[in-house]
CSV table of C-alpha atoms in Angstrom, one decimal:
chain,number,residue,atom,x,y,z
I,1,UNK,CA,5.7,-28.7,22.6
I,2,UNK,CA,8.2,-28.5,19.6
I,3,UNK,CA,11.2,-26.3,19.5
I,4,UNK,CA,9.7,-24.0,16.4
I,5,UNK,CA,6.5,-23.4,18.6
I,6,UNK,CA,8.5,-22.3,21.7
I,7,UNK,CA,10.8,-19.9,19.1
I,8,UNK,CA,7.2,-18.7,18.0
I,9,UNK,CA,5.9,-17.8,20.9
I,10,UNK,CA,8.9,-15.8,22.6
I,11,UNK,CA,8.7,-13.7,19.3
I,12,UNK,CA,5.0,-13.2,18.9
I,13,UNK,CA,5.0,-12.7,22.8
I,14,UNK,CA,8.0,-10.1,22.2
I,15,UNK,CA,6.3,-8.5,19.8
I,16,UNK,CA,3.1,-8.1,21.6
I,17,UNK,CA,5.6,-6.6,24.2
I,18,UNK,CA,6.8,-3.7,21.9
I,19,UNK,CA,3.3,-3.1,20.0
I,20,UNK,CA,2.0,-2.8,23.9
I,21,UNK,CA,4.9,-0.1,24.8
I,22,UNK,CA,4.5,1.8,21.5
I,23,UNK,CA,0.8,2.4,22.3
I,24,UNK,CA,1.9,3.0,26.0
I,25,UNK,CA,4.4,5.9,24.9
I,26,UNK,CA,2.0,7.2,22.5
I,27,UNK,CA,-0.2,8.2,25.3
I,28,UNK,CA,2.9,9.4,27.4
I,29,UNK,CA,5.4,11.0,25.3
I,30,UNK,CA,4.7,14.9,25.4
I,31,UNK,CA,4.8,16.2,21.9
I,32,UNK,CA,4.0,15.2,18.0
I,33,UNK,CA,7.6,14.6,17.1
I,34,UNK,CA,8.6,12.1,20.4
I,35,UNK,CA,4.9,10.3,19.7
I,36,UNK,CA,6.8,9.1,16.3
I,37,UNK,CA,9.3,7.2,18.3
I,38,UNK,CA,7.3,4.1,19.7
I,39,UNK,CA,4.2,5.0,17.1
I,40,UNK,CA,7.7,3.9,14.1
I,41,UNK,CA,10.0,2.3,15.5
I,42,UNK,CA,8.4,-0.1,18.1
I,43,UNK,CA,5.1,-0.8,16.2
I,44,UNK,CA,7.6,-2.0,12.9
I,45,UNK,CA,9.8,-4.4,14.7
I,46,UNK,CA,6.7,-5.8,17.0
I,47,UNK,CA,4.9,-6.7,13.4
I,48,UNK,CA,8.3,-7.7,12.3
I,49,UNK,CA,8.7,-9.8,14.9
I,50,UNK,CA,5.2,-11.1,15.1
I,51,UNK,CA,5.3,-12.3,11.3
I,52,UNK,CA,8.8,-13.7,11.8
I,53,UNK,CA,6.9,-16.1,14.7
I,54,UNK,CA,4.5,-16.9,12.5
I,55,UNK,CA,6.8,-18.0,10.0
I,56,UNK,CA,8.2,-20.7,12.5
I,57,UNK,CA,4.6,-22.1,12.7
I,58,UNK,CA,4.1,-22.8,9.6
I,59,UNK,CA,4.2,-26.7,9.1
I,60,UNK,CA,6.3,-29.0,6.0
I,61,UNK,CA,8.0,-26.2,5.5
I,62,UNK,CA,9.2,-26.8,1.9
I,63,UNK,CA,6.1,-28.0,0.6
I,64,UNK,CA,4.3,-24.2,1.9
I,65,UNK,CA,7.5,-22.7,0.8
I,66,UNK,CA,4.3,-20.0,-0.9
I,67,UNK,CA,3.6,-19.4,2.3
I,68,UNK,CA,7.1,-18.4,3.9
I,69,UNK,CA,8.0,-16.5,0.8
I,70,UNK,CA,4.4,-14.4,1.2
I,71,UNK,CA,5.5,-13.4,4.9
I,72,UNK,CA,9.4,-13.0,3.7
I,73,UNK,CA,7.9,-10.1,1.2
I,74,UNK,CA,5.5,-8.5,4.4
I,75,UNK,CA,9.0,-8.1,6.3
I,76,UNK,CA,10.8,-7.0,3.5
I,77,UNK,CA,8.3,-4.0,2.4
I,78,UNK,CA,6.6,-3.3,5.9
I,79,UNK,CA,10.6,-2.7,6.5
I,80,UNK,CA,10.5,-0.5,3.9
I,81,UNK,CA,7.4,1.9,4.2
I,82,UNK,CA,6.8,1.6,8.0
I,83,UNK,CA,10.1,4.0,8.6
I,84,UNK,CA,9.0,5.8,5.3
I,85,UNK,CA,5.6,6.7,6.7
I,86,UNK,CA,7.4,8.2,9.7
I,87,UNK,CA,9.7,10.0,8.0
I,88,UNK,CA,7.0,12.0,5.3
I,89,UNK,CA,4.6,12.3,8.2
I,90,UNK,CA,7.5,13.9,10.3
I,91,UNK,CA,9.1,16.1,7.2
I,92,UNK,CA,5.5,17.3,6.8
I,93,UNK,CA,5.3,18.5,9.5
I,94,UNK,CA,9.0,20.2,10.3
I,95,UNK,CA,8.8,21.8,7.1
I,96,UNK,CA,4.9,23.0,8.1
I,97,UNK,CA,6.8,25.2,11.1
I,98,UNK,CA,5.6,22.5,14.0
I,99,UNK,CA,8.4,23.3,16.5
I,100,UNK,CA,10.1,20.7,19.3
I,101,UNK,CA,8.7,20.3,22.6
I,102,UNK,CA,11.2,21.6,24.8
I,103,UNK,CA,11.3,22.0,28.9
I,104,UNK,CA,9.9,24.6,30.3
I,105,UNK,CA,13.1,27.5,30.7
I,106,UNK,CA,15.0,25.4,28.0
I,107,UNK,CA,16.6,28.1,25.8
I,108,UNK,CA,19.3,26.0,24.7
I,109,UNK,CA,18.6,24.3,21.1
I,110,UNK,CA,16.2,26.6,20.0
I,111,UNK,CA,15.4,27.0,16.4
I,112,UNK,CA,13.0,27.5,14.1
I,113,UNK,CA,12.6,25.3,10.8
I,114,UNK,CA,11.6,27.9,8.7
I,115,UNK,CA,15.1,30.0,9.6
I,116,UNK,CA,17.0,26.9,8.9
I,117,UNK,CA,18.8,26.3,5.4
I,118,UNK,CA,18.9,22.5,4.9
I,119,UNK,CA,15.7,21.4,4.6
J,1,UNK,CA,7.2,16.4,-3.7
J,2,UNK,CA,9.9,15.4,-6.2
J,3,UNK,CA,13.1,16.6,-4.0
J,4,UNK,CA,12.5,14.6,-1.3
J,5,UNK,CA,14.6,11.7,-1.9
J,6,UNK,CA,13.5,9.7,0.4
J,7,UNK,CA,10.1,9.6,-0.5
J,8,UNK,CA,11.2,9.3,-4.3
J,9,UNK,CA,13.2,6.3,-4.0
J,10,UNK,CA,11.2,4.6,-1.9
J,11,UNK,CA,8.0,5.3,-4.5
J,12,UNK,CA,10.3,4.0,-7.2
J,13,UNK,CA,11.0,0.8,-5.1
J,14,UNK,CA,7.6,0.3,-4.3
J,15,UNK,CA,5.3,1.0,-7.6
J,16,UNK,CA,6.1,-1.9,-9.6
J,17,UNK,CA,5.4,-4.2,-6.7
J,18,UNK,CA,2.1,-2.4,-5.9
J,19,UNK,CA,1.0,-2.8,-9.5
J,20,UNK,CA,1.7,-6.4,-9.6
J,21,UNK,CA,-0.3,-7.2,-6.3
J,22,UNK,CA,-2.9,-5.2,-7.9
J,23,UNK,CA,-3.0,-7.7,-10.7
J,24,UNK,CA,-2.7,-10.7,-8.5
J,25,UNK,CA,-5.7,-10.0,-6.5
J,26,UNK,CA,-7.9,-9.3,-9.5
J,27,UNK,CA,-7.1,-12.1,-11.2
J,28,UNK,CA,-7.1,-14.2,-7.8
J,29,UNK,CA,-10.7,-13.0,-7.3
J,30,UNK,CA,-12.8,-16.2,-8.2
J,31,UNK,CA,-10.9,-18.8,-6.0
J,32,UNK,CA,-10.1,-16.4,-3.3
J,33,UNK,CA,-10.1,-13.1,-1.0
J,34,UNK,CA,-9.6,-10.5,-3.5
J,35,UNK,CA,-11.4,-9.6,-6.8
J,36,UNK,CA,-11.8,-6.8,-9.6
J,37,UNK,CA,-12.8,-3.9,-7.4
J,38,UNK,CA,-10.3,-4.5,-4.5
J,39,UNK,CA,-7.7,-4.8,-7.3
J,40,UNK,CA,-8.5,-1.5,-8.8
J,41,UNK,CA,-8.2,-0.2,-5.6
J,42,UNK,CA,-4.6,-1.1,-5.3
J,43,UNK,CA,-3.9,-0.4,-9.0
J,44,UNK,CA,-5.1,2.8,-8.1
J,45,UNK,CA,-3.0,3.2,-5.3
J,46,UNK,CA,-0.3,2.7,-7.2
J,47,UNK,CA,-0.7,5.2,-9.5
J,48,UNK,CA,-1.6,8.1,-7.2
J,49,UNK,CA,1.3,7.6,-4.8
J,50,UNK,CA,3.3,7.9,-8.0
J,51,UNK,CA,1.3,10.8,-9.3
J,52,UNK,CA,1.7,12.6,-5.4
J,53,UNK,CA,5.4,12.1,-5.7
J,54,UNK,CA,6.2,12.6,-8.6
J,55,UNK,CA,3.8,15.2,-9.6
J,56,UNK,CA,1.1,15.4,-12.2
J,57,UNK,CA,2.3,15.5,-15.4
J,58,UNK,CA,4.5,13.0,-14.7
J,59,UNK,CA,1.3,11.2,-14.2
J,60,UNK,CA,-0.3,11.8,-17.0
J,61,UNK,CA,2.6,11.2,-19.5
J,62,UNK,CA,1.6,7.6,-19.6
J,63,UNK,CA,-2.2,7.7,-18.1
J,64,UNK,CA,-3.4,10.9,-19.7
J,65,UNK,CA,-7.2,11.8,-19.3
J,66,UNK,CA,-8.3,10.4,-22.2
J,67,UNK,CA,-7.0,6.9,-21.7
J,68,UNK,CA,-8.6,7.0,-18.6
J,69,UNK,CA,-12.2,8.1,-19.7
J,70,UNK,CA,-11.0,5.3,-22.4
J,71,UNK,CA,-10.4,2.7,-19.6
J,72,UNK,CA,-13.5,3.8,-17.6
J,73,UNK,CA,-15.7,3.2,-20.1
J,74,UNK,CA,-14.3,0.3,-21.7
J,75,UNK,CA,-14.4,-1.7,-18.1
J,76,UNK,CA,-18.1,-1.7,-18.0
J,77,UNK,CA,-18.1,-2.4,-22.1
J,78,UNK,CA,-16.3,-5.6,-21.4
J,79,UNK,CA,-18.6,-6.7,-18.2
J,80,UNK,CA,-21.6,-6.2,-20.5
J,81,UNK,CA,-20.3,-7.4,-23.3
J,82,UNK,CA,-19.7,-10.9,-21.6
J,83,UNK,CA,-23.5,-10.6,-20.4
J,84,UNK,CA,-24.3,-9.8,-24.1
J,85,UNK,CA,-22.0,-12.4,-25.5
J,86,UNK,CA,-23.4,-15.2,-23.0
J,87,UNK,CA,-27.2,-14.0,-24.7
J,88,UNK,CA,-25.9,-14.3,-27.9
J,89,UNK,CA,-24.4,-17.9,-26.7
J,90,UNK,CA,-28.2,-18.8,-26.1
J,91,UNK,CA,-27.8,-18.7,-22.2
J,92,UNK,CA,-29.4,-16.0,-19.6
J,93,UNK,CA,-27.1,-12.9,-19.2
J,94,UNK,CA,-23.9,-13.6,-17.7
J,95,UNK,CA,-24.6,-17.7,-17.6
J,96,UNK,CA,-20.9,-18.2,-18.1
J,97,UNK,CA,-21.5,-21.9,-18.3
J,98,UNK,CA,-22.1,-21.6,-22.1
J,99,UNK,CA,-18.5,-20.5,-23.3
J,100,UNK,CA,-17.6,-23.9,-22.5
J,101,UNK,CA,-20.5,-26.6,-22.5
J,102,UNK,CA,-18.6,-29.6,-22.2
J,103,UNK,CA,-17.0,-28.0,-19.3
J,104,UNK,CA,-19.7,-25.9,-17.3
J,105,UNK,CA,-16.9,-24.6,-14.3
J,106,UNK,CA,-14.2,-23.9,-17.2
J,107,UNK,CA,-16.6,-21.4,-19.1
J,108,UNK,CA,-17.5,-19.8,-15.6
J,109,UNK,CA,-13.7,-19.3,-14.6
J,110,UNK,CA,-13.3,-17.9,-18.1
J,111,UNK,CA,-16.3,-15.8,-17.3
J,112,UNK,CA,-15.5,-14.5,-14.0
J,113,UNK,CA,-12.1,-13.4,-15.0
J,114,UNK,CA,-13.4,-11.3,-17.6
J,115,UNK,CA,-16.2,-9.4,-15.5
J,116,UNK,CA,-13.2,-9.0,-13.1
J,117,UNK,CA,-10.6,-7.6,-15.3
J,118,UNK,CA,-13.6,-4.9,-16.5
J,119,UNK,CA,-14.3,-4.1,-12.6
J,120,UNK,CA,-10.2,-4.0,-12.2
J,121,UNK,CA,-9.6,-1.8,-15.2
J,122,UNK,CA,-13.3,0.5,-14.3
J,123,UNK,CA,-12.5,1.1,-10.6
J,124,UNK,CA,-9.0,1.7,-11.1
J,125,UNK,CA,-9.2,4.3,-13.9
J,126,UNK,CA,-12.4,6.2,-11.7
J,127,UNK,CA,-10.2,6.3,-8.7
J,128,UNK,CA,-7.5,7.7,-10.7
J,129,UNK,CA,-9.7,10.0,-12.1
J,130,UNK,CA,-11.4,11.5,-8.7
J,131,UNK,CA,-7.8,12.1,-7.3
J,132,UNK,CA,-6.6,13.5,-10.4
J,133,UNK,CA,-9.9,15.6,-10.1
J,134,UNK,CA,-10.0,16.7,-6.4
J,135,UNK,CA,-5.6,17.1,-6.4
J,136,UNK,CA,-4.2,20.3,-6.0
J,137,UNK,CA,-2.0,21.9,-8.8
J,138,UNK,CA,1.6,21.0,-8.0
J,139,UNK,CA,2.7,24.4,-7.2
J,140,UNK,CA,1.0,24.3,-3.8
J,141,UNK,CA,2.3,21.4,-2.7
C-alpha cells in the first residue's frame, strides 16, 4: 500500500467520522438553532476532508493537474457557501422570532429577537 | 435582502463563477455529463440568487422582461433553425452530418452545440421567467 493511499484513507475515514456525528447530533441536539451545529460545521469539514482524500488518490499527478484543480475549486466554494447556507437559514429564522431552547427554569439569558436592536 | 452583508458578498463572490459553470456544462454537453438544459438550470440559478439578494429591479436592469421573452423565443428559433438549415442542406431535419461532408463527426459537433446553446439560452430565460413570475414584491421580503 503506498503512502498517498494510507493519507487517503485516514481522511476519507475521518471524514466519514464527522459526516456520521453530524447526522448523529442532528437527531440529538434539542432545538432548530443547536441542530445547525453538526448539520454546518461537521458535515463542511467531513466533505472537506473527504475531497482532500480523494485528491491524494489521484494518480501522475501533474499530468491530471485538471483533475486536482477541479476538487481545489469544490474546497474552495463548498468553503464558501456551506457556512453561508447556515448562516441565511439561521438569520431567517432569528429575525422570524424562533426563540433559543433553554432549560427548563432557565430565566437567565432570556430575550426576545424582535426586542433586540442589532439585527 | 440587500442589508445582509453576508449574504451580499458572498452572492457577489459567487455569481460570476455560477455563470461560467453554467456555460461550461452546456457547451461540455456533447462529450460529457452536462448539456443545454442542465446548463440553463445553473445559468438560471445564477441569476435568481442574484435577483433574491439583490432584489428585483436590480434584476431586471440587465435581464428585463422583454429580453427574456426575446431569449425564450429565440432558443427554440435557433434549435429549429438548425433542423431547418440541415433540410435546406439536402439532409433529414437535424442530420448535422451535412454542415461538414468531408467531415461527418465535425458537422455533428458543430450541430450539437448549436441545438445546445438554444436549449441553454430557452431553459435559462423560462426559469428566470417563472421565478420572476411566482416572486414576491420586494417589500415583503
Amino acid at each position: 500500500m503506498a503512502w498517498n493511499e494510507i493519507v487517503a484513507s485516514v481522511m476519507i475515514l475521518l471524514g466519514c467520522f464527522l459526516a456520521l456525528t453530524g447526522s448523529l447530533g442532528m437527531l440529538r441536539m434539542p432545538d432548530f438553532y443547536t441542530r445547525l451545529h453538526p448539520a454546518g460545521k461537521n458535515d463542511s469539514l467531513g466533505s472537506v476532508l473527504v475531497l482532500s482524500g480523494l485528491a491524494f488518490l489521484v494518480t501522475h499527478p501533474v499530468e491530471n493537474w485538471l483533475v486536482l484543480a477541479k476538487l481545489a475549486l469544490i474546497i474552495v466554494f463548498l468553503i464558501i457557501t456551506a457556512p453561508t447556507a447556515t448562516h441565511a437559514i439561521t438569520k431567517a429564522a432569528w429575525l422570524d422570532g424562533l426563540q433559543p431552547w433553554q432549560r427548563p427554569g432557565d430565566k437567565e439569558g432570556v430575550y426576545k429577537s424582535w426586542e433586540r436592536e442589532d439585527v | 435582502m440587500k442589508d445582509q452583508v453576508v449574504l451580499r458578498i458572498i452572492t457577489k463572490l459567487l455569481v460570476p463563477f455560477m455563470l461560467v459553470f453554467g456555460m461550461y456544462v452546456i457547451a461540455h454537453g456533447e462529450l460529457g455529463p452536462g448539456g443545454g438544459f442542465q446548463g440553463g438550470v445553473i445559468l438560471a440559478a445564477g441569476f435568481i440568487l442574484y435577483g433574491l439578494v439583490w432584489g428585483k429591479e436590480d434584476l431586471h436592469r440587465f435581464l428585463p422582461r422583454s429580453l427574456t421573452d426575446l431569449l425564450a423565443a429565440g432558443g427554440v428559433l435557433l434549435y429549429a433553425g438548425v433542423g431547418v438549415a440541415t433540410m435546406l442542406m439536402g439532409g433529414r431535419f437535424l442530420d448535422y452530418a451535412v454542415f461538414n461532408p468531408s467531415h461527418p463527426g465535425d458537422g455533428e459537433a458543430l450541430g450539437m452545440l448549436l441545438v445546445e446553446y438554444g436549449v441553454g439560452i430557452t431553459v435559462c430565460t423560462v426559469m428566470v421567467t417563472i421565478y420572476d413570475m411566482i416572486s414576491e414584491p420586494e417589500d415583503l421580503v
